[in-house]
Short mmCIF file of C-alpha atoms and ligand atoms in Angstrom, two decimals:
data_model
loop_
_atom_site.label_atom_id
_atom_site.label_comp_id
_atom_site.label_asym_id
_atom_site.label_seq_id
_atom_site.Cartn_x
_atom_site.Cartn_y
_atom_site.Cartn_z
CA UNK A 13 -2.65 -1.60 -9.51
CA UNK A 14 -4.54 -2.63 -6.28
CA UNK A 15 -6.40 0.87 -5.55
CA UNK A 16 -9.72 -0.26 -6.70
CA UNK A 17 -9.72 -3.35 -5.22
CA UNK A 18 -8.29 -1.80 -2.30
CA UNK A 19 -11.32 0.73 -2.32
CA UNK A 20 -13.85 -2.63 -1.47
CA UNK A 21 -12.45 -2.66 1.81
CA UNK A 22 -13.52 -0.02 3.88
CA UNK A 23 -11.97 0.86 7.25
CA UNK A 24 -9.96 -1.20 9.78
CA UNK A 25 -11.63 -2.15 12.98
CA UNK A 26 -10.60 -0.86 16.45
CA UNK A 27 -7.44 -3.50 17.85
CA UNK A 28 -8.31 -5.37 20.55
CA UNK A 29 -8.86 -3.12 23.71
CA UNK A 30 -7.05 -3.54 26.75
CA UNK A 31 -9.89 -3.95 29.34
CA UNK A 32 -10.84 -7.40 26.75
CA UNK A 33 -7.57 -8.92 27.10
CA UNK A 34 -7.55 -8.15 30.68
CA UNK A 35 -10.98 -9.90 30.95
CA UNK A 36 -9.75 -12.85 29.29
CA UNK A 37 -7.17 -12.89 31.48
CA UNK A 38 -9.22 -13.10 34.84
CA UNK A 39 -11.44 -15.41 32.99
CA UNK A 40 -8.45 -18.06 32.68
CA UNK A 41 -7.36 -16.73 36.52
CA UNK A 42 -10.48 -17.95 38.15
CA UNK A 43 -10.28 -21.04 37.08
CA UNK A 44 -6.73 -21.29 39.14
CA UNK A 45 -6.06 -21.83 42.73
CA UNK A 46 -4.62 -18.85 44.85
CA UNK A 47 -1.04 -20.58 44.85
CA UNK A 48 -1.13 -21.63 41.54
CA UNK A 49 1.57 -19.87 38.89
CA UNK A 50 0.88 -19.74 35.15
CA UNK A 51 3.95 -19.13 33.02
CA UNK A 52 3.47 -18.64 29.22
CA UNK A 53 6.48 -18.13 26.47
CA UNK A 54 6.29 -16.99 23.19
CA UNK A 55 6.98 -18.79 20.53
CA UNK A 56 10.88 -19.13 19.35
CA UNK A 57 12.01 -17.65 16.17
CA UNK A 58 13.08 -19.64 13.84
CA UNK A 59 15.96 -19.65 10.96
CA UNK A 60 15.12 -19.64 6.90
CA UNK A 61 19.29 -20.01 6.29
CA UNK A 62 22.13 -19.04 7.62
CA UNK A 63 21.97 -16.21 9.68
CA UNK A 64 18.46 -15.44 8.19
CA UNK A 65 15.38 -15.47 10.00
CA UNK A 66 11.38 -16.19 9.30
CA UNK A 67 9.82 -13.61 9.32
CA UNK A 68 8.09 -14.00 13.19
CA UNK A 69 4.98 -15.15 14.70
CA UNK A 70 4.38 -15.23 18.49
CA UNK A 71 1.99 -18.11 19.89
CA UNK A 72 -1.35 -17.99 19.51
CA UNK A 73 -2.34 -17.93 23.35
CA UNK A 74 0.14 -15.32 24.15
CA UNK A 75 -1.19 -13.14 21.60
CA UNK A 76 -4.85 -13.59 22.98
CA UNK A 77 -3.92 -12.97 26.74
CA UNK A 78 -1.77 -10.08 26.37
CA UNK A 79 -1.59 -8.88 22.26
CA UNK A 80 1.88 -8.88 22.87
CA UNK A 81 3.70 -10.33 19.39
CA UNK A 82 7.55 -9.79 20.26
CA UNK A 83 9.87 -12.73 20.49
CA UNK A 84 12.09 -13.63 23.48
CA UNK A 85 8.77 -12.52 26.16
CA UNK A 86 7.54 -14.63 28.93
CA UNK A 87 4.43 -13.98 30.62
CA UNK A 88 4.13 -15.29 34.74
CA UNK A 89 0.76 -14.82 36.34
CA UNK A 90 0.40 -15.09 39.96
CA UNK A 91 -2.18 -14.74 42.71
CA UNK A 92 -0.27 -11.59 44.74
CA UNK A 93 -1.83 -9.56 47.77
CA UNK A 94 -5.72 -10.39 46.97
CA UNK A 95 -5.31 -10.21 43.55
CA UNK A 96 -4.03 -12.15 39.88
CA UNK A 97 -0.59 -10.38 38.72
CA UNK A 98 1.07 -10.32 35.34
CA UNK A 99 4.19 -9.94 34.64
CA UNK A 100 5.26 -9.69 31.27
CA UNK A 101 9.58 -10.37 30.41
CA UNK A 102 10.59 -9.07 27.02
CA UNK A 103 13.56 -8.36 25.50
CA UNK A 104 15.02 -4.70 26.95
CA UNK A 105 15.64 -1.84 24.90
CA UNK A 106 19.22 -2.04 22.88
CA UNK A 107 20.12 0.29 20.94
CA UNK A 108 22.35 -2.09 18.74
CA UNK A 109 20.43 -4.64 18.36
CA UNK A 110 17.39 -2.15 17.56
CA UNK A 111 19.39 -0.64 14.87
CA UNK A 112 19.93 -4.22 13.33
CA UNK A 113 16.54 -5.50 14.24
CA UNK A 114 14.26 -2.75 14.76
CA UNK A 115 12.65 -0.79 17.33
CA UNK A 116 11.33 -2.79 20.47
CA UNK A 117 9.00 -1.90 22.92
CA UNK A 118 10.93 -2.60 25.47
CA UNK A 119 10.69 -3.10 29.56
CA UNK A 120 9.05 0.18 29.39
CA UNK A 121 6.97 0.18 26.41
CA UNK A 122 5.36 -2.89 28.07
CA UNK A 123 4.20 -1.29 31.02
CA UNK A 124 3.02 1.89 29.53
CA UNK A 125 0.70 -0.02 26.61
CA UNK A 126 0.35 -3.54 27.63
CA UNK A 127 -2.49 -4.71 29.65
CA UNK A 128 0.54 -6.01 32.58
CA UNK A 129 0.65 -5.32 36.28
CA UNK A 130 4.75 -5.13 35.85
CA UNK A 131 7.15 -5.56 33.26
CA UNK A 132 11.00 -6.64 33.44
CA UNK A 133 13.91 -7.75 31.17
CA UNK A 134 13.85 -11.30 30.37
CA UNK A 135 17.27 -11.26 31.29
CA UNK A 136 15.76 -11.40 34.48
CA UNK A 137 13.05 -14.50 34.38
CA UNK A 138 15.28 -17.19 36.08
CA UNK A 139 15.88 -15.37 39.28
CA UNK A 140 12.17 -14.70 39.91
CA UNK A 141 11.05 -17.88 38.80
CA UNK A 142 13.18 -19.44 41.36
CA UNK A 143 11.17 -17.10 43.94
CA UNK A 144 7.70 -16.89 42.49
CA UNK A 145 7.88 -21.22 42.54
CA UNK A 146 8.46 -20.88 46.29
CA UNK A 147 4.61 -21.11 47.41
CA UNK A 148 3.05 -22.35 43.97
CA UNK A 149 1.46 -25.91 44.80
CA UNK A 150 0.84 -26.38 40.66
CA UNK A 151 2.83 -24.42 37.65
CA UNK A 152 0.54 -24.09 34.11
CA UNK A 153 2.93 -24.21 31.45
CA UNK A 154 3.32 -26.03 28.32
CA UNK A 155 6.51 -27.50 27.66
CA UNK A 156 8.28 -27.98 24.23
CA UNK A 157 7.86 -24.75 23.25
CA UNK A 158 10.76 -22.88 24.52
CA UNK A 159 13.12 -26.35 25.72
CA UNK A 160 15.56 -23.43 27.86
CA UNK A 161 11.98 -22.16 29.44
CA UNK A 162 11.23 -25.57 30.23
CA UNK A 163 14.85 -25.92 32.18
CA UNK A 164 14.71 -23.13 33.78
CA UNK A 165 10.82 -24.38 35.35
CA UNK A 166 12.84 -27.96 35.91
CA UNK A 167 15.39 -26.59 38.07
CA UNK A 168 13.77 -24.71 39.54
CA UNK A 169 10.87 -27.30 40.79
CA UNK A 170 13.64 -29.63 41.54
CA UNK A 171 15.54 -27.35 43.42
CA UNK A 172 12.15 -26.58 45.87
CA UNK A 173 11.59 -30.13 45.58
CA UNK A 174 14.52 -30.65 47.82
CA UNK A 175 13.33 -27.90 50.10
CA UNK A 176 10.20 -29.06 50.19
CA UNK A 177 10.64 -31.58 52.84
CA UNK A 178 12.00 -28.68 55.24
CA UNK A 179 9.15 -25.90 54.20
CA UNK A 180 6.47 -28.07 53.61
CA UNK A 181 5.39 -25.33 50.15
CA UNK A 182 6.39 -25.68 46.87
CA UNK A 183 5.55 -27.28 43.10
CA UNK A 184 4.05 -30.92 43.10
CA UNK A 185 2.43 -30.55 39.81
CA UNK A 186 2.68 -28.68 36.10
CA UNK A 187 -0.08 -29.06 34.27
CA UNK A 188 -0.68 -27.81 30.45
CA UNK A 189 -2.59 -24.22 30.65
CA UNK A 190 -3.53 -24.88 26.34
CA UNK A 191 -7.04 -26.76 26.66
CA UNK A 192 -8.63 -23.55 29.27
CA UNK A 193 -7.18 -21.55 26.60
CA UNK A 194 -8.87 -23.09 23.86
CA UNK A 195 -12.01 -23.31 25.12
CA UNK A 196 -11.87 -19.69 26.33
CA UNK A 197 -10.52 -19.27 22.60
CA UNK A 198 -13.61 -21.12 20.76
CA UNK A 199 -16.43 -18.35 20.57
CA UNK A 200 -15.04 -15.37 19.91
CA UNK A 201 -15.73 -12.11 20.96
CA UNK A 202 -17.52 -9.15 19.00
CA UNK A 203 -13.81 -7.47 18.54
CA UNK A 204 -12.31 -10.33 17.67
CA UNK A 205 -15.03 -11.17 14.90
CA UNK A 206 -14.47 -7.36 13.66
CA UNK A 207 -10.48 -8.62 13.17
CA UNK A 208 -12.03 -11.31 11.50
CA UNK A 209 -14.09 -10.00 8.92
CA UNK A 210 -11.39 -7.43 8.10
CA UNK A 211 -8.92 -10.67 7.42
CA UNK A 212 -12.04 -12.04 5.69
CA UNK A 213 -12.60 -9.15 3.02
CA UNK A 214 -8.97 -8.45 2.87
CA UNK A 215 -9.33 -12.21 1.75
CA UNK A 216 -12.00 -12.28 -0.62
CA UNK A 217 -11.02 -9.10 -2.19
CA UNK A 218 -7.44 -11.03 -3.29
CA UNK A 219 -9.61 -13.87 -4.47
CA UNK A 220 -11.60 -11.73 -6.49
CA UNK A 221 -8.62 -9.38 -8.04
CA UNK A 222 -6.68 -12.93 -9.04
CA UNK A 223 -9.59 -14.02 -11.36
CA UNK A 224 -9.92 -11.06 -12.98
CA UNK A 225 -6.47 -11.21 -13.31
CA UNK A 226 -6.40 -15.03 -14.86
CA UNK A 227 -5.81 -15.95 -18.16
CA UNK A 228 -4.23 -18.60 -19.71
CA UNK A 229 -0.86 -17.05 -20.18
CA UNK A 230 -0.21 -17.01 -16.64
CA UNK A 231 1.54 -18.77 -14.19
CA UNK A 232 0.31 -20.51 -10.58
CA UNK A 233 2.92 -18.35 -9.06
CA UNK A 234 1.69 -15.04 -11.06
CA UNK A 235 -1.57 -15.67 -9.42
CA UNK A 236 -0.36 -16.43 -6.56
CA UNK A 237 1.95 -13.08 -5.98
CA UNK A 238 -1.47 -11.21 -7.25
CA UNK A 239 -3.59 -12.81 -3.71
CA UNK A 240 -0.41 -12.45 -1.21
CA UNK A 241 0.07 -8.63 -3.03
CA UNK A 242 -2.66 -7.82 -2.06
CA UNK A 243 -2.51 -9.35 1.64
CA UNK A 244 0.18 -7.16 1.82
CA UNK A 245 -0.84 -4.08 0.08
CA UNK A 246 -4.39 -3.78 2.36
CA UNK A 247 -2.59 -3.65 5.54
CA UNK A 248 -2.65 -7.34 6.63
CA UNK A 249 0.60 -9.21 8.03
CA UNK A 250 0.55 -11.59 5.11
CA UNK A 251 -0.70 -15.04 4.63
CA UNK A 252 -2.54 -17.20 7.23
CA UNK A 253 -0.89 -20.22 6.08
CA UNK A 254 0.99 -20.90 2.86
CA UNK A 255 -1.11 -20.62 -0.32
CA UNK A 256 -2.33 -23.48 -2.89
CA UNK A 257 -2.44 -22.10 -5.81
CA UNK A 258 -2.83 -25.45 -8.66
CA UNK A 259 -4.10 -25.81 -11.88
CA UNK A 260 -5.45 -28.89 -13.35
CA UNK A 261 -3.96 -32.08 -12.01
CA UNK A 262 -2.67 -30.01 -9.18
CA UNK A 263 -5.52 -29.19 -7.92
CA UNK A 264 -6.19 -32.71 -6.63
CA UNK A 265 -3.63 -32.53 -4.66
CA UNK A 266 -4.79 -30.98 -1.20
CA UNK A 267 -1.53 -29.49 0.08
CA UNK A 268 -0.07 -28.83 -3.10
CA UNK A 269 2.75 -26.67 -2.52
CA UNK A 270 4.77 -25.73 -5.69
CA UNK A 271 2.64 -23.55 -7.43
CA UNK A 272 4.93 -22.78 -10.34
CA UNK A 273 3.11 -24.64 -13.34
CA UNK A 274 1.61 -22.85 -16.41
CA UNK A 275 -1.97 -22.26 -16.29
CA UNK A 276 -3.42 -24.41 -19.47
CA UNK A 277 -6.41 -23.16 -21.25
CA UNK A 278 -9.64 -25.51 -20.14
CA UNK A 279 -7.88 -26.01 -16.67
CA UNK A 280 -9.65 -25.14 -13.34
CA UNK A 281 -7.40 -23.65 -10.95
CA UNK A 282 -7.92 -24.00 -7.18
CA UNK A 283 -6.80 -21.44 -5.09
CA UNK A 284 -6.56 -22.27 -1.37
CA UNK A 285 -5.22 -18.87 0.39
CA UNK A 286 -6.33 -16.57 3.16
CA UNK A 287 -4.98 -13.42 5.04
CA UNK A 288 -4.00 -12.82 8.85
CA UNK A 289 -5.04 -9.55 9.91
CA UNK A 290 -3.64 -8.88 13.90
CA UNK A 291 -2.99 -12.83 14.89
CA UNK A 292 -6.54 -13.50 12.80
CA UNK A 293 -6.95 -15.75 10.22
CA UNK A 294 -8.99 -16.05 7.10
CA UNK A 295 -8.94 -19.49 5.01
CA UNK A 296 -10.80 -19.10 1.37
CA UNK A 297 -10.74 -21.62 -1.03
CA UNK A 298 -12.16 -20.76 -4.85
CA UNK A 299 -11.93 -22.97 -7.85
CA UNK A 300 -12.23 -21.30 -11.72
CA UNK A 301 -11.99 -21.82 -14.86
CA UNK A 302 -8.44 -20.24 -16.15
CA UNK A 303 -10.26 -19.11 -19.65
CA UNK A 304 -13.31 -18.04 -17.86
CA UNK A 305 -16.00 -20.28 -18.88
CA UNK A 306 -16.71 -23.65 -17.08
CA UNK A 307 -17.44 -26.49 -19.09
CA UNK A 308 -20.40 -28.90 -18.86
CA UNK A 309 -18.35 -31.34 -17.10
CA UNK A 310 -16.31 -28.78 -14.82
CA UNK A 311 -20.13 -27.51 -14.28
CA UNK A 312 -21.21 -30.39 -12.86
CA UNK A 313 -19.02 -30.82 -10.31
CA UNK A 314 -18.34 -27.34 -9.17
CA UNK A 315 -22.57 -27.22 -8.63
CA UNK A 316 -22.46 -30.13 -7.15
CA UNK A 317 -19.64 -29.14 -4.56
CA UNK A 318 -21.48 -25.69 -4.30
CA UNK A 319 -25.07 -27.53 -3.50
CA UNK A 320 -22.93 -29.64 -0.91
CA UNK A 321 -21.31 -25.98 0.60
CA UNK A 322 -24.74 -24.53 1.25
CA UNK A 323 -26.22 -27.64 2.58
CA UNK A 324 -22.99 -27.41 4.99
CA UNK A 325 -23.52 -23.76 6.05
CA UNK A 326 -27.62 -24.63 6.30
CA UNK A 327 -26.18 -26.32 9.36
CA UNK A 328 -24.12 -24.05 11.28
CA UNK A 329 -26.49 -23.07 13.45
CA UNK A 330 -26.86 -23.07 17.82
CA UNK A 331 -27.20 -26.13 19.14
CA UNK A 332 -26.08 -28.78 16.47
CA UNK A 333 -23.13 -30.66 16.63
CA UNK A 334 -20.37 -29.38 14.99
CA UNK A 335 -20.28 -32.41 12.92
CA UNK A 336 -23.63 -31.78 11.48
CA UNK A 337 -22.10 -29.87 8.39
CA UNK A 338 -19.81 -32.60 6.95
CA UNK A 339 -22.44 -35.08 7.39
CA UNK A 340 -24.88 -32.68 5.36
CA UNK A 341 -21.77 -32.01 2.71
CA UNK A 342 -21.12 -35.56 2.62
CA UNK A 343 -25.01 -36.44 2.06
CA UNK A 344 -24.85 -33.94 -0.74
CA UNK A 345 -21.58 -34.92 -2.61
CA UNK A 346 -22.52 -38.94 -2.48
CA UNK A 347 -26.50 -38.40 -3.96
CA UNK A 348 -24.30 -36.50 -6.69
CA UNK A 349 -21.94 -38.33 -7.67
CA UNK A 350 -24.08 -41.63 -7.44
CA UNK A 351 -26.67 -39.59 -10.02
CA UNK A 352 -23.51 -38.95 -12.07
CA UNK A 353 -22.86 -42.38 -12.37
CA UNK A 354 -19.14 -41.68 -10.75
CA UNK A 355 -20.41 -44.04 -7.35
CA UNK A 356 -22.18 -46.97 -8.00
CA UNK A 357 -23.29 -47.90 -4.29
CA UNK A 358 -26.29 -47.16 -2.21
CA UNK A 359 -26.46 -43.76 -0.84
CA UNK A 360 -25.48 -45.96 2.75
CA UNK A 361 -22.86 -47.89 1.63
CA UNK A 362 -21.39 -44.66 -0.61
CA UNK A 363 -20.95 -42.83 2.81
CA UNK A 364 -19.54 -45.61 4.99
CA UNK A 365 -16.01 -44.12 6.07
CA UNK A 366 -14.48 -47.23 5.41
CA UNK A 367 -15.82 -48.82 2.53
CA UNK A 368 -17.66 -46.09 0.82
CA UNK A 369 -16.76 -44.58 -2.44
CA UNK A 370 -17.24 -41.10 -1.46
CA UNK A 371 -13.74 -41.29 0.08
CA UNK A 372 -12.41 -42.11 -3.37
CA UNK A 373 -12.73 -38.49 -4.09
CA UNK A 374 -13.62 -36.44 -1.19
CA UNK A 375 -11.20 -37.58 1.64
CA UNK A 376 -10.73 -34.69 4.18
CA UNK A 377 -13.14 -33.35 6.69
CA UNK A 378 -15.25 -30.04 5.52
CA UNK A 379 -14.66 -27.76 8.96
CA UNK A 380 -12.18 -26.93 11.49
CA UNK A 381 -12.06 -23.82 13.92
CA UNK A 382 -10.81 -20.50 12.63
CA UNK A 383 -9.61 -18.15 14.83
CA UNK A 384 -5.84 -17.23 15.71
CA UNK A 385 -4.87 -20.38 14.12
CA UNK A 386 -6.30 -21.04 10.96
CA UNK A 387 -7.01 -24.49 12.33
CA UNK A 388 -8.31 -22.97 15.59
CA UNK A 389 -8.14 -24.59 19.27
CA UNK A 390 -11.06 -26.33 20.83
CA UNK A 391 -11.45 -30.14 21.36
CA UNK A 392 -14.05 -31.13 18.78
CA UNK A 393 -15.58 -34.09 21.20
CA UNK A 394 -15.70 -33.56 24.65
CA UNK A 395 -15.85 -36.31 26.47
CA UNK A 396 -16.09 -38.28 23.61
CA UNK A 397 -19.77 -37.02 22.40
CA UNK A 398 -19.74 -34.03 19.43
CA UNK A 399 -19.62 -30.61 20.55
CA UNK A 400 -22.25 -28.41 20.00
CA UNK A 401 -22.35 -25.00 17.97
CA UNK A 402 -22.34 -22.13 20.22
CA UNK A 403 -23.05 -18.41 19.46
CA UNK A 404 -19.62 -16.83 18.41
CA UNK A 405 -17.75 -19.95 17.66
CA UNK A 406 -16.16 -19.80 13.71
CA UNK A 407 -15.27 -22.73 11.71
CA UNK A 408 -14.48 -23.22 7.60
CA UNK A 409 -16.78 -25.07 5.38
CA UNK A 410 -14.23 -26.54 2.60
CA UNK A 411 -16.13 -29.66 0.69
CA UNK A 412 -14.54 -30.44 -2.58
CA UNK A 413 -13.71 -33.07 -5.28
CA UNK A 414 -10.91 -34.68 -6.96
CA UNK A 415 -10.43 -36.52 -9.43
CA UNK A 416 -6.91 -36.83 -9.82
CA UNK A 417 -6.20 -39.21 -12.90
CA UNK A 418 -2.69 -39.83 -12.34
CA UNK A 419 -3.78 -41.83 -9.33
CA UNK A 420 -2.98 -44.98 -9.38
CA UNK A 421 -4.95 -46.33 -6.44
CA UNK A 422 -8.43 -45.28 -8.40
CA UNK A 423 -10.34 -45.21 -12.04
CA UNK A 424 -10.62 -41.63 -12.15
CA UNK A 425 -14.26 -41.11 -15.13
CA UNK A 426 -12.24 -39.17 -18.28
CA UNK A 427 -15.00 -36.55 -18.52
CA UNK A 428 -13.70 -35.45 -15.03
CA UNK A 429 -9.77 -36.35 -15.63
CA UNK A 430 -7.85 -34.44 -13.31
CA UNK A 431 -10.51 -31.68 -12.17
CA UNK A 432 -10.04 -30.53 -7.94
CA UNK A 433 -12.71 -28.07 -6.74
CA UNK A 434 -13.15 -26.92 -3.56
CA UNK A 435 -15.35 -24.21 -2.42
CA UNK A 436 -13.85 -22.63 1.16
CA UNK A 437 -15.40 -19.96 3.34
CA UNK A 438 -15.76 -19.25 7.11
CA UNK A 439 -19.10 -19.22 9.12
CA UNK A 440 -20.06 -17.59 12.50
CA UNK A 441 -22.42 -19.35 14.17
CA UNK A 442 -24.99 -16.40 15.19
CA UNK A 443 -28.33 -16.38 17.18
CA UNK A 444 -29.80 -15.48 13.61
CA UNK A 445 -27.83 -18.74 11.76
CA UNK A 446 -25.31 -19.18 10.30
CA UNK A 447 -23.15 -15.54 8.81
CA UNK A 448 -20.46 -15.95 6.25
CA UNK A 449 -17.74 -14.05 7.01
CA UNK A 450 -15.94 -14.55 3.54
CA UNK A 451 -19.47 -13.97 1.38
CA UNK A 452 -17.76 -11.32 -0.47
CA UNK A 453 -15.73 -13.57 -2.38
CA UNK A 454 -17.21 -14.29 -5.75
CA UNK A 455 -18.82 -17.61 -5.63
CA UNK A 456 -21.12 -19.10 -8.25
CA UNK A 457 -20.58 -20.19 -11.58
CA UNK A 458 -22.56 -17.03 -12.90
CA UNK A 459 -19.96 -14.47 -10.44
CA UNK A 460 -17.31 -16.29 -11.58
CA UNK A 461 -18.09 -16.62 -14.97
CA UNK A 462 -18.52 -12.48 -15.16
CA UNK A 463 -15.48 -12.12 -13.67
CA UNK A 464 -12.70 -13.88 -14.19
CA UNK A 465 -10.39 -12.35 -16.77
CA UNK A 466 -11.86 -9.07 -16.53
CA UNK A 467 -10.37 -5.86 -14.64
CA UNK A 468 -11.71 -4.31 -12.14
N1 LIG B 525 -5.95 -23.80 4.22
C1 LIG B 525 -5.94 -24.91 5.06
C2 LIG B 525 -7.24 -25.52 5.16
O1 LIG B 525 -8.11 -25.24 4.37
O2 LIG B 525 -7.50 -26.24 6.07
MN1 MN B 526 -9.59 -24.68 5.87
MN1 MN B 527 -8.14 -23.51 3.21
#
């Protein structure tokens, strides 16, 4: 059912080569003292129900420094004879448990494909901790990830701290490795954008196949298994992040999470759902009509979230602060809605964050980084003052509306009684402006309009 949608595609990029991660790698390393140790864990799996696990995800800095994705792994870098080592623990090859769990790469697929000086069995981390903290003046690692990593570091600092008197070497610091991660995370490299425009069309492809798939015998969750099928189906691991899929008053709910009501004829559905295609993310939202033709009033606002979306992306480019694009979505939405008659304030007082009536009905920022995470690393104010846009660095430009009537804290205007739109893609900030990675995914009212409700 997917093969012509699948056909819109085209191939999958190249995966991440080893010489980049290894340059990442000595990019975080010179930023490190010579007797400085870096230990980083993977992320522990977690349980669904009894004896059932989630499917797993490894942490988002492991994957970038290594691409390794297995659970159980530890990787401990250290300055050794002139030069930074890694050493990468995973969980050794076991025939039993590989027959229950599946096939692992082992001790030795590690060293053979991995970009790692040495590999060993994680079986065998606490022993060479204890050693490789002999001569380390300062330990990166995050706790509160792994809590028996964490006591293995403890004891083992505490037991040099004791020595340390005598030798005179040992731990006096950890500090968190995550923010020189981030920022090495925040503009992204030309391989990783190719994962990311892969996760993009992957993404905007499923968008596209649910509304021609929409009509108003269906079911949020219908639509739904149509955009995660079809994650699945083109190759990608699944969803970024769980989907929104509401119709109607549900749609003005901004983590709605049931997605199991009816789709009503004269409802607009918002659909809030993105792929993640090797550790990348993609994070589309679209908002339709479910019998395929807006009406005046649904018109209205969708255009006038759309205008706000483009006057967003107009200002992803080098050099302004990453702020720039709400402010220009937020400009947008409040001249609109006061010309509506839905705000009756000045254009200043409309946007003041505390008393403004903007907030009334759009209340959540428009961007955040996209990267690994869907809501990527990176501080967004350094020091305090608004970062500026840099060449490779990717973030989502989501404005919407809602006007949720059952709220009681508001007087929601009947023409617009329980109508959510938001309008989702993700921009990389080029030389050139700004390039939308997800500008495959039907978009304006006349696309959508053509579309939905109609095979491919
Ligand atoms: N899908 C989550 C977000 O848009 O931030
Ligand atoms: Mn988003
Ligand atoms: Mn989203």
């Amino acid at each position: 059912m997917f093969d012509k949608a699948l056909s819109l595609i085209g191939p999958e990029p190249k995966p991440i080569s080893n010489e980049e991660y290894r340059s990442r790698q000595s990019k975080l390393f010179s930023q490190f003292g010579e007797n400085e140790l870096l230990i980083l864990c993977s992320s522990p799996e977690t349980i669904h129900s009894n004896d059932v696990h989630h499917p797993y995800r490894s942490q988002s800095d492991m994957i970038y420094l290594t691409g390794w994705y297995e659970p159980e792994s530890v990787m401990v870098a250290q300055f050794v004879d002139d030069s930074w080592t890694v050493s990468i623990f995973v969980q050794p090859k076991d025939t039993l448990k590989e027959i229950w769990e599946g096939r692992r790469p082992g001790v030795e697929g590690a060293i053979k494909d991995w970009p790692v000086d040495h590999a060993y069995s994680i079986d065998d981390l606490e022993e060479s901790l204890n050693q490789s903290i002999v001569n380390s003046s300062r330990i990166y690692h995050r706790t509160g990830i792994r809590t028996e990593i964490d006591s293995m570091v403890f004891d083992a600092i505490q037991h040099r701290g004791r020595a340390r008197q005598m030798a005179g070497t040992g731990p006096i610091s950890i500090e968190d490795p995550s923010s020189r991660i981030a920022e090495l995370r925040l503009c992204k490299s030309p391989a990783e954008i190719e994962q990311m425009k892969y996760a993009s069309i992957v993404s905007s492809i499923a968008h596209e196949a649910a509304m021609r798939s929409c009509n108003t015998n269906r079911t949020e969750n219908q639509i739904q298994a149509i955009i995660e099928g079809f994650f699945v189906f083109s190759g990608t691991s699944g969803w970024a992040y769980p989907s929104i899929v509401g119709c109607g008053e549900n749609a003005t709910i901004l983590h709605y999470k049931e997605n199991n009501s009816p789709c009503k004829d004269g409802e607009v559905i918002l659909i809030d759902a993105g792929a993640e295609y090797r550790g990348y993310a993609s994070d589309i939202t679209r908002s339709w009509p479910i019998n395929g033709k807006f009406t005046d009033a649904q018109k209205e606002i969708y255009q006038l979230v759309l205008d706000s979306q483009e006057a967003a992306i107009a200002e992803c480019v080098v050099g302004k602060p990453y702020n720039a694009p709400h402010d220009a979505a937020r400009k947008v939405l409040a001249e609109g809605l006061i010309e509506l008659g839905i705000i009756n304030q000045s254009l200043e007082e409309a946007l003041d964050f505390n008393t403004g009536e903007l907030r009334n009905w759009y209340m959540h920022n428009t961007s955040h980084w996209i990267g690994l995470d869907v809501h990527d690393v990176g501080v967004y104010k350094p020091n305090g003052e608004p970062r500026l846009l840099e060449e490779g660095m990717c973030l989502t430009i989501e404005p919407g509306l809602y006007f949720g009537s059952w709220r009681p804290d508001v007087n929601c205007p009947p023409k617009y009684s329980n109508l959510g739109i938001r309008i989702e893609d993700d921009v990389l900030i080029t030389s050139n402006g700004p390039e939308v990675l997800t500008a495959a995914c039907p978009k304006t009212i006349d696309e959508i309009e053509s579309i939905v409700g109609k095979s491919f």
